[in-house]
Coordinates of C-alpha atoms in Angstrom, one line a residue:
Chain A
M1 CA 17.1 11.9 28.3
L2 CA 20.0 9.5 27.5
L3 CA 17.8 6.5 28.2
F4 CA 14.8 8.0 26.4
S5 CA 16.8 8.8 23.2
Y6 CA 18.4 5.4 23.2
L7 CA 15.0 3.7 23.6
L8 CA 13.4 5.9 21.0
L9 CA 16.1 5.4 18.3
G10 CA 16.2 1.6 19.1
G11 CA 12.4 1.5 18.8
I12 CA 12.3 3.5 15.6
T13 CA 14.9 1.2 14.1
T14 CA 13.1 -2.1 15.0
G15 CA 9.8 -0.4 14.1
A16 CA 11.2 0.4 10.6
L17 CA 12.0 -3.3 10.2
Y18 CA 8.5 -4.3 11.4
A19 CA 7.2 -1.8 8.9
L20 CA 9.0 -3.5 6.1
V21 CA 7.5 -6.9 7.1
A22 CA 4.1 -5.2 7.3
I23 CA 4.6 -3.6 3.9
G24 CA 5.2 -7.1 2.4
L25 CA 2.0 -8.3 4.1
V26 CA 0.0 -5.3 2.8
V27 CA 1.4 -5.6 -0.8
V28 CA 0.2 -9.3 -0.9
N29 CA -3.1 -8.6 0.9
K30 CA -4.0 -5.6 -1.3
S31 CA -3.5 -7.4 -4.5
T32 CA -4.8 -10.9 -3.6
G33 CA -6.9 -10.5 -0.4
I34 CA -4.6 -13.1 1.3
I35 CA -2.7 -12.7 4.6
N36 CA 0.6 -14.4 3.9
F37 CA 1.3 -16.3 7.1
A38 CA 4.6 -17.3 5.7
Q39 CA 5.9 -13.7 5.6
G40 CA 8.0 -14.2 8.7
E41 CA 9.5 -17.4 7.4
L42 CA 10.3 -15.7 4.1
F43 CA 12.1 -13.1 6.2
M44 CA 14.0 -15.8 8.1
F45 CA 14.8 -17.8 5.0
C46 CA 16.2 -14.7 3.2
G47 CA 18.2 -13.8 6.4
F48 CA 19.9 -17.2 6.1
L49 CA 20.5 -16.6 2.3
A50 CA 22.2 -13.3 3.2
W51 CA 24.2 -15.1 6.0
M52 CA 25.3 -17.8 3.5
T53 CA 26.4 -15.2 0.9
H54 CA 28.2 -12.9 3.3
V55 CA 29.6 -15.2 6.0
Q56 CA 30.0 -18.6 4.3
F57 CA 30.9 -17.4 0.8
G58 CA 32.7 -14.2 2.1
L59 CA 31.0 -11.9 -0.4
A60 CA 30.4 -8.2 0.4
Y61 CA 27.4 -7.0 2.3
P62 CA 25.7 -5.3 -0.7
L63 CA 25.9 -8.7 -2.5
A64 CA 24.3 -10.4 0.4
F65 CA 21.5 -7.7 0.2
I66 CA 21.0 -8.5 -3.5
A67 CA 21.0 -12.3 -2.8
A68 CA 18.4 -11.9 -0.1
T69 CA 16.1 -9.6 -2.1
V70 CA 16.4 -11.4 -5.4
G71 CA 16.2 -14.8 -3.6
G72 CA 13.1 -13.6 -1.8
F73 CA 11.5 -12.4 -5.1
L74 CA 12.2 -15.7 -6.8
L75 CA 11.0 -17.6 -3.8
G76 CA 7.7 -15.6 -3.8
I77 CA 7.2 -16.3 -7.5
V78 CA 7.9 -20.0 -7.2
T79 CA 5.6 -20.4 -4.2
D80 CA 2.8 -18.6 -6.1
R81 CA 3.2 -20.8 -9.1
L82 CA 3.5 -24.1 -7.1
A83 CA 1.2 -23.5 -4.2
F84 CA -1.2 -20.6 -4.7
R85 CA -2.0 -20.7 -8.4
A86 CA -3.0 -24.4 -8.1
L87 CA -5.5 -23.3 -5.4
A88 CA -6.8 -20.2 -7.2
K89 CA -10.3 -21.6 -7.5
T90 CA -10.6 -22.6 -3.9
D91 CA -11.9 -20.3 -1.2
I92 CA -9.8 -17.8 0.7
V93 CA -9.5 -20.1 3.7
G94 CA -7.7 -22.7 1.5
L95 CA -5.3 -20.1 0.3
V96 CA -4.5 -18.8 3.8
L97 CA -3.9 -22.4 5.0
A98 CA -1.5 -22.8 2.1
T99 CA 0.5 -19.9 3.4
V100 CA 0.6 -21.6 6.8
G101 CA 1.8 -24.8 5.1
L102 CA 4.4 -22.8 3.3
A103 CA 5.7 -21.3 6.6
F104 CA 6.3 -24.9 7.9
V105 CA 8.0 -26.0 4.7
L106 CA 10.3 -23.0 4.8
R107 CA 11.1 -23.5 8.5
G108 CA 11.8 -27.2 7.9
T109 CA 14.0 -26.5 4.9
A110 CA 16.0 -23.9 6.8
R111 CA 16.5 -26.4 9.6
M112 CA 17.8 -29.0 7.0
I113 CA 20.1 -26.5 5.3
W114 CA 21.4 -24.3 8.1
G115 CA 20.2 -26.1 11.3
G116 CA 23.4 -28.1 11.8
K117 CA 25.6 -25.1 12.1
G118 CA 24.5 -24.1 15.6
D119 CA 21.2 -23.0 17.1
Y120 CA 21.8 -19.3 16.6
L121 CA 24.0 -17.8 13.9
S122 CA 25.4 -14.3 14.2
F123 CA 25.7 -11.9 11.3
P124 CA 28.8 -9.6 11.5
P125 CA 28.0 -5.9 12.0
I126 CA 28.4 -3.7 9.0
T127 CA 29.4 -0.6 11.0
S128 CA 31.2 -0.1 14.3
P129 CA 29.2 -1.8 17.1
E130 CA 30.3 1.0 19.6
P131 CA 27.6 3.6 20.4
V132 CA 28.6 7.2 19.7
M133 CA 27.3 10.3 21.5
I134 CA 25.8 13.1 19.5
G135 CA 25.1 15.8 22.2
D136 CA 22.9 14.2 24.8
I137 CA 21.7 11.5 22.4
M138 CA 23.3 8.0 22.3
V139 CA 23.4 6.6 18.7
V140 CA 24.3 3.1 17.7
P141 CA 25.7 3.3 14.2
Q142 CA 24.5 -0.2 13.3
Q143 CA 20.9 0.8 14.2
M144 CA 21.2 4.0 12.1
A145 CA 22.5 2.0 9.1
A146 CA 19.5 -0.4 9.4
L147 CA 17.1 2.6 9.8
A148 CA 18.6 4.4 6.8
G149 CA 18.4 1.2 4.8
A150 CA 14.7 0.7 5.8
I151 CA 13.8 4.3 4.9
A152 CA 15.6 3.9 1.5
I153 CA 13.7 0.7 0.8
M154 CA 10.4 2.3 1.7
L155 CA 11.1 5.2 -0.6
V156 CA 12.1 2.9 -3.5
F157 CA 8.9 0.9 -2.9
A158 CA 6.8 4.1 -2.8
A159 CA 8.4 5.3 -6.1
F160 CA 7.9 1.8 -7.6
F161 CA 4.1 2.0 -6.9
R162 CA 3.8 5.6 -7.9
F163 CA 5.9 5.9 -11.0
T164 CA 6.4 2.6 -12.8
R165 CA 3.9 1.0 -15.1
I166 CA 4.1 -2.3 -13.2
G167 CA 3.5 -0.6 -9.9
K168 CA 0.5 1.2 -11.3
I169 CA -0.9 -2.1 -12.7
M170 CA -0.6 -3.6 -9.2
R171 CA -2.4 -0.6 -7.6
A172 CA -5.1 -0.8 -10.2
T173 CA -5.6 -4.5 -9.6
A174 CA -5.8 -3.8 -5.9
D175 CA -8.3 -1.0 -6.5
N176 CA -10.6 -2.9 -8.8
A177 CA -9.6 -6.3 -10.2
K178 CA -12.6 -6.5 -12.6
A179 CA -11.7 -3.1 -14.3
A180 CA -8.1 -4.3 -14.5
T181 CA -9.1 -7.4 -16.3
L182 CA -11.2 -5.4 -18.7
V183 CA -8.3 -3.3 -19.9
G184 CA -6.2 -6.4 -20.5
I185 CA -4.3 -6.8 -17.3
S186 CA -3.5 -10.4 -16.4
I187 CA -4.6 -10.7 -12.8
Q188 CA -2.8 -14.0 -12.2
N189 CA 0.5 -12.3 -13.3
V190 CA -0.2 -9.4 -10.9
Y191 CA -0.8 -11.9 -8.0
T192 CA 2.6 -13.6 -8.9
L193 CA 4.3 -10.2 -8.8
A194 CA 2.6 -9.3 -5.5
F195 CA 3.9 -12.5 -3.9
G196 CA 7.4 -11.8 -5.4
A197 CA 7.4 -8.2 -4.2
G198 CA 6.1 -9.1 -0.8
A199 CA 8.9 -11.8 -0.4
A200 CA 11.5 -9.4 -1.8
I201 CA 10.8 -6.8 0.8
A202 CA 10.9 -9.5 3.5
G203 CA 14.3 -10.3 2.2
A204 CA 15.4 -6.7 2.3
A205 CA 14.1 -6.4 5.9
A206 CA 16.0 -9.6 6.9
V207 CA 19.3 -8.4 5.6
L208 CA 18.9 -5.1 7.4
A209 CA 17.9 -6.9 10.6
A210 CA 20.5 -9.6 10.5
P211 CA 23.4 -7.6 12.0
L212 CA 21.1 -6.5 14.8
T213 CA 19.8 -9.9 15.8
L214 CA 20.7 -13.6 15.7
L215 CA 19.5 -15.9 13.0
Y216 CA 17.6 -19.1 13.8
P217 CA 14.9 -21.1 12.0
D218 CA 12.2 -20.2 14.4
M219 CA 12.8 -16.4 14.3
G220 CA 10.2 -15.7 11.6
F221 CA 7.1 -16.0 13.7
S222 CA 8.1 -13.2 16.1
F223 CA 8.8 -10.8 13.2
F224 CA 5.6 -11.9 11.4
I225 CA 3.4 -11.2 14.5
K226 CA 4.9 -7.8 15.0
G227 CA 4.6 -7.0 11.2
F228 CA 1.1 -8.3 11.2
A229 CA 0.2 -6.1 14.2
A230 CA 1.7 -3.1 12.4
A231 CA -0.3 -3.9 9.2
V232 CA -3.5 -4.3 11.2
L233 CA -2.8 -1.0 13.0
G234 CA -2.5 0.6 9.5
G235 CA -5.7 -0.9 8.2
L236 CA -4.1 -3.9 6.3
T237 CA -4.4 -2.2 2.9
S238 CA -2.4 1.0 3.5
L239 CA 1.3 1.1 2.8
S240 CA 1.7 4.4 4.7
G241 CA -0.5 2.9 7.5
A242 CA 1.9 -0.1 7.7
V243 CA 4.9 2.3 8.2
V244 CA 3.1 4.2 10.9
G245 CA 1.9 1.0 12.5
G246 CA 5.4 -0.5 12.4
L247 CA 7.1 2.5 14.0
L248 CA 4.4 2.6 16.7
V249 CA 4.9 -1.1 17.5
G250 CA 8.7 -0.7 17.6
V251 CA 8.7 2.4 19.8
I252 CA 6.1 1.1 22.3
E253 CA 7.9 -2.2 22.5
S254 CA 11.2 -0.4 23.2
M255 CA 9.7 2.1 25.7
A256 CA 7.8 -0.6 27.6
G257 CA 10.9 -2.7 27.8
G258 CA 13.0 0.2 29.1
Y259 CA 10.7 2.0 31.5
I260 CA 8.4 -0.8 32.8
D261 CA 9.9 -4.3 32.5
S262 CA 11.6 -6.3 29.7
S263 CA 8.7 -8.8 30.0
M264 CA 6.4 -6.0 28.8
M265 CA 8.2 -5.7 25.5
E266 CA 6.1 -8.5 23.9
V267 CA 2.8 -7.4 25.5
A268 CA 2.7 -3.6 25.3
P269 CA 2.3 -3.3 21.5
F270 CA -0.7 -5.7 21.6
L271 CA -2.4 -3.8 24.4
L272 CA -2.1 -0.7 22.2
I273 CA -3.4 -2.5 19.2
M274 CA -6.4 -3.8 21.2
L275 CA -7.1 -0.2 22.2
V276 CA -6.7 1.2 18.7
L277 CA -9.0 -1.5 17.2
I278 CA -11.7 -0.9 19.8
I279 CA -11.7 2.8 19.0
C280 CA -11.1 2.4 15.3
P281 CA -11.7 -1.1 14.0
T282 CA -10.5 -0.5 10.5
G283 CA -7.1 0.8 11.5
L284 CA -5.4 4.1 12.4
L285 CA -5.5 5.7 8.9
S286 CA -9.2 4.9 8.3
L287 CA -10.2 8.0 10.3
H288 CA -8.3 10.1 7.8
K289 CA -9.9 8.2 4.9
T290 CA -13.4 8.8 6.3
R291 CA -12.7 12.5 6.4
D292 CA -11.4 12.4 2.8
V293 CA -14.7 11.1 1.4
Chain B
M1 CA -17.8 -6.9 -37.9
L2 CA -18.8 -8.7 -34.6
D3 CA -20.7 -11.8 -35.4
I4 CA -22.2 -13.9 -32.6
Q5 CA -23.6 -17.3 -33.5
H6 CA -25.6 -19.7 -31.3
L7 CA -23.9 -18.5 -28.1
R8 CA -24.6 -20.4 -24.9
V9 CA -23.4 -19.5 -21.5
V10 CA -24.0 -21.6 -18.4
Y11 CA -23.4 -20.7 -14.7
G12 CA -23.4 -24.0 -12.8
I13 CA -26.7 -25.6 -13.8
T14 CA -28.3 -22.3 -14.9
E15 CA -28.4 -21.5 -18.6
V16 CA -27.9 -17.7 -18.8
L17 CA -27.7 -17.3 -22.5
R18 CA -29.4 -19.7 -24.9
D19 CA -28.6 -19.9 -28.6
V20 CA -28.0 -16.2 -29.0
T21 CA -27.3 -15.1 -32.6
F22 CA -26.9 -11.5 -33.8
D23 CA -24.3 -9.3 -35.4
V24 CA -22.9 -5.8 -35.0
P25 CA -22.1 -4.3 -38.5
Q26 CA -19.0 -2.2 -38.9
G27 CA -19.6 1.5 -38.1
S28 CA -23.0 0.9 -36.6
I29 CA -24.5 1.4 -33.1
V30 CA -26.5 -1.7 -32.0
A31 CA -28.5 -1.7 -28.8
L32 CA -29.1 -4.7 -26.7
L33 CA -32.1 -4.2 -24.4
G34 CA -33.7 -6.2 -21.7
G35 CA -34.8 -6.2 -18.1
N36 CA -32.8 -7.1 -15.0
G37 CA -31.6 -10.7 -15.2
S38 CA -32.2 -11.0 -18.9
G39 CA -28.5 -11.8 -19.6
K40 CA -27.3 -8.4 -21.0
T41 CA -24.2 -8.0 -18.8
T42 CA -23.4 -11.7 -19.1
M43 CA -23.4 -11.2 -22.9
L44 CA -21.0 -8.3 -22.7
N45 CA -18.7 -10.2 -20.2
T46 CA -18.7 -13.1 -22.7
L47 CA -17.8 -10.7 -25.5
T48 CA -14.8 -9.4 -23.6
G49 CA -13.5 -12.7 -22.3
M50 CA -14.6 -12.3 -18.7
V51 CA -16.9 -15.3 -19.1
K52 CA -16.2 -18.4 -21.2
P53 CA -19.1 -19.6 -23.4
A54 CA -20.3 -23.2 -23.2
A55 CA -21.0 -23.2 -26.9
G56 CA -21.2 -21.0 -29.9
S57 CA -19.0 -18.7 -31.8
I58 CA -17.8 -15.0 -31.4
R59 CA -16.1 -13.9 -34.7
F60 CA -14.6 -10.5 -34.8
E61 CA -13.4 -9.3 -38.3
G62 CA -13.7 -12.9 -39.4
I63 CA -11.5 -14.3 -36.6
E64 CA -12.8 -16.6 -33.9
C65 CA -12.4 -15.1 -30.5
A66 CA -14.6 -17.4 -28.2
G67 CA -12.5 -18.7 -25.3
L68 CA -9.8 -16.0 -25.5
P69 CA -8.7 -14.4 -22.3
A70 CA -9.8 -10.8 -21.7
K71 CA -6.5 -9.4 -22.9
G72 CA -6.9 -11.2 -26.2
F73 CA -10.2 -9.3 -26.8
V74 CA -8.6 -6.0 -25.9
Q75 CA -5.7 -6.7 -28.3
R76 CA -8.1 -7.5 -31.1
G77 CA -10.0 -4.2 -30.6
I78 CA -13.1 -5.1 -28.5
V79 CA -13.1 -3.1 -25.2
Q80 CA -15.9 -2.8 -22.6
V81 CA -17.0 0.3 -20.7
P82 CA -18.4 -1.6 -17.6
Q83 CA -21.6 -0.9 -15.8
G84 CA -21.2 1.4 -12.8
R85 CA -18.0 3.0 -14.4
E86 CA -15.6 0.8 -12.3
V87 CA -12.9 3.4 -12.4
W88 CA -9.9 2.9 -10.1
P89 CA -11.0 5.3 -7.4
S90 CA -7.7 5.8 -5.5
M91 CA -5.8 6.5 -8.7
S92 CA -5.7 9.8 -10.6
V93 CA -7.7 10.5 -13.7
H94 CA -4.4 10.6 -15.7
E95 CA -3.4 7.2 -14.3
N96 CA -6.8 5.7 -15.1
L97 CA -6.5 6.8 -18.7
E98 CA -2.8 5.8 -18.9
L99 CA -3.6 2.2 -17.8
G100 CA -6.3 2.0 -20.5
A101 CA -3.4 1.6 -22.9
V102 CA -1.8 -1.2 -20.8
T103 CA -1.8 -3.6 -23.8
R104 CA 0.0 -1.0 -26.0
K105 CA 3.7 -0.2 -26.2
D106 CA 3.7 2.7 -28.8
W107 CA 4.6 5.4 -26.2
P108 CA 4.4 8.4 -28.5
G109 CA 1.0 7.2 -29.7
I110 CA -0.2 6.7 -26.1
R111 CA 1.0 10.3 -25.2
S112 CA -0.9 11.8 -28.2
D113 CA -4.0 9.7 -27.4
M114 CA -3.9 11.0 -23.8
E115 CA -4.0 14.6 -25.2
E116 CA -6.8 13.6 -27.4
M117 CA -8.8 12.3 -24.5
F118 CA -8.7 15.7 -22.9
E119 CA -9.9 17.2 -26.2
I120 CA -12.8 14.7 -26.3
F121 CA -13.6 15.2 -22.6
P122 CA -12.4 18.8 -21.8
K123 CA -14.1 18.7 -18.4
L124 CA -11.5 16.1 -17.3
K125 CA -8.4 18.2 -18.1
P126 CA -8.5 20.3 -14.9
H127 CA -9.1 17.1 -12.9
Q128 CA -6.3 15.0 -14.4
R129 CA -4.3 14.8 -11.1
K130 CA -7.4 14.3 -9.0
R131 CA -8.4 10.9 -7.6
A132 CA -11.0 9.4 -10.0
G133 CA -13.1 8.4 -7.0
A134 CA -13.6 12.0 -6.1
L135 CA -15.2 12.9 -9.4
S136 CA -19.0 13.2 -10.1
G137 CA -20.8 10.2 -11.7
G138 CA -20.8 11.9 -15.1
E139 CA -17.1 12.7 -14.9
Q140 CA -16.4 9.1 -13.8
Q141 CA -18.3 7.9 -16.9
M142 CA -16.1 10.1 -19.0
V143 CA -13.0 8.5 -17.4
A144 CA -14.4 5.0 -18.0
I145 CA -15.0 5.8 -21.7
G146 CA -11.7 7.5 -22.1
R147 CA -9.9 4.6 -20.4
A148 CA -11.5 2.2 -22.9
L149 CA -10.7 4.5 -25.9
M150 CA -7.0 4.5 -24.8
A151 CA -6.8 0.9 -25.9
R152 CA -7.7 2.1 -29.5
P153 CA -10.7 -0.1 -29.8
K154 CA -12.5 -0.9 -33.1
C155 CA -15.6 -1.9 -31.3
L156 CA -16.8 -0.4 -28.0
L157 CA -19.1 -2.4 -25.7
M158 CA -21.0 0.0 -23.4
D159 CA -22.8 -1.5 -20.4
E160 CA -25.7 0.9 -19.3
P161 CA -23.7 4.1 -19.6
S162 CA -26.8 6.1 -18.6
A163 CA -27.4 4.2 -15.4
G164 CA -27.3 6.4 -12.3
L165 CA -26.8 9.7 -14.2
A166 CA -28.9 12.9 -14.0
P167 CA -31.1 13.5 -17.1
A168 CA -28.9 16.4 -18.3
I169 CA -25.8 14.2 -18.0
V170 CA -27.6 11.4 -19.9
S171 CA -28.1 13.9 -22.8
D172 CA -24.4 14.7 -22.8
M173 CA -23.7 10.9 -22.8
V174 CA -25.9 10.4 -25.9
D175 CA -24.0 13.2 -27.7
T176 CA -20.7 11.5 -26.7
I177 CA -21.8 8.1 -28.0
L178 CA -22.9 9.6 -31.3
A179 CA -19.7 11.6 -31.6
L180 CA -17.6 8.4 -31.0
N181 CA -19.6 6.6 -33.7
R182 CA -19.0 9.5 -36.1
R183 CA -15.3 8.9 -35.5
G184 CA -15.7 5.4 -37.0
L185 CA -16.2 3.5 -33.8
T186 CA -18.6 0.5 -33.8
I187 CA -20.7 0.4 -30.7
L188 CA -22.7 -2.3 -29.0
L189 CA -24.8 -0.5 -26.4
V190 CA -26.5 -2.4 -23.5
E191 CA -29.3 -0.4 -22.0
Q192 CA -32.3 -0.5 -19.8
N193 CA -33.2 3.0 -20.9
I194 CA -35.1 2.5 -24.1
G195 CA -35.1 6.2 -24.8
V196 CA -31.3 6.3 -24.9
A197 CA -31.1 3.2 -27.1
A198 CA -33.7 4.6 -29.5
A199 CA -31.8 8.0 -29.7
V200 CA -28.5 6.5 -30.7
A201 CA -28.9 3.0 -32.1
E202 CA -29.8 1.9 -35.6
Y203 CA -30.6 -1.7 -34.7
A204 CA -31.9 -3.2 -31.5
H205 CA -32.1 -6.7 -30.0
I206 CA -34.2 -7.5 -27.0
L207 CA -33.0 -10.2 -24.6
Q208 CA -35.5 -12.0 -22.5
N209 CA -34.5 -14.9 -20.2
G210 CA -31.3 -15.3 -22.1
E211 CA -32.8 -15.5 -25.6
I212 CA -33.2 -12.9 -28.4
A213 CA -36.9 -12.2 -28.3
F214 CA -37.0 -9.3 -30.7
S215 CA -34.7 -7.8 -33.4
G216 CA -35.4 -4.8 -35.5
A217 CA -34.9 -1.1 -36.1
A218 CA -34.2 0.8 -32.9
A219 CA -36.4 3.7 -33.9
G220 CA -39.5 1.6 -34.0
L221 CA -39.1 0.2 -30.5
V222 CA -40.4 3.3 -28.6
D223 CA -43.6 3.2 -30.7
N224 CA -44.2 -0.5 -30.5
P225 CA -46.5 -1.1 -27.5
A226 CA -46.4 -4.8 -28.0
V227 CA -42.6 -4.9 -27.7
L228 CA -42.7 -2.5 -24.7
G229 CA -45.4 -4.5 -22.9
A230 CA -44.1 -7.9 -23.6
Y231 CA -40.4 -7.5 -23.2
L232 CA -39.7 -4.4 -21.1
G233 CA -42.7 -4.6 -18.8
R234 CA -44.0 -1.1 -19.8

């Protein structure tokens, strides 16, 4: 029971972080039709921004959070203006390749700025690193803080899309871009916002993950691939699907590592994804959607 | 009110509209008829900034609009109700209507217009929290028209509003178009259904292969076998 609860809570926590990466991918994909292969590098870059703010400049953790999310948002907007808008008239392959190029640019830039400070940088914990026992369940406060933060960010994002005019504009564009244009919505501005929002959520995920992991310029790909897997599990266009997918990937990874072998941690989620996609090629939540219609 | 002069639209090497000239007088209903591929939808897309013309002029209330982005047309009062409704299916009826006013910022006016939409289309009121994609074709058409009206247009461009609707619903749609016109709205109606066009429009233009092939009173069209045979294939 002790091991199970530890693995379950650990899995849920990392799963919530994968879910945030997946939400960023889904927000961009829903609005623009592009898979942003630089999402992991945006996550990494924002993690370093948070590290610089908190560790180098000695500012408080909430300020590091703001620096990472606002920095991510601006980075998303700048890359859309510089890289993607110029390619707007090319086909989707060109745009996807641009995201791959952006990933390398971000990784190289991170190496140039932060690479000389050691291969792996640690981010100080924001709570006590000692686990505490609640009944038979072992709880790591740092994990709980990251989980609570991830849930709060998901709720803020859900509220943004449900209640704000900009969120509704983004949903409308994702639903039917032609109709959005006809009522006077500027699609290009929505695309810019989508890249900004996707990068901002990568930043938020990074600053929550930073105290649980080590920061290094190549860390982005691992988070991207798990986030991508979560997004695919959820159907690539469903925000709630991304959350379910992220939690599943995190929990399976944790359980496989704990009960089978640590080498299975990387493999097990993908075995599940293969199985899910064989049974349900459009993602886990598509069964529900089919019944809806 | 809407004055189109020598309009030319080209897709690649294909000339879709050739030297098209006609006008839509204020307060009138004008029908634009033609078979598939005649250029009707391209015409409406050009008149709402979705397609840029290669040449020609689109003057609305005396101001040149050719080349403006879609938002510019909406802000000047030209709004399209697209073919096939094109509602946002996963969003509620209320949200669909609300976003019709996306170019406006007069919040009290938007709220009162929203109430008015449910007076014009009372069938939508009980469904306002329902997903628009779950409504019937006729109800979705009401949402599409309501969404366009939320922009407070002066000229409404309707692309085949009767397409895909049951005959009884088409009759309701005709009543709606006439009621909107009585409220002072100028309407350019693109139709394949000549009966609908004849029932509501004062003037009609027939497009054939991207050119205006006939212009005249709409009422005479149904009784004009030469027009029907030559241009509509009947």
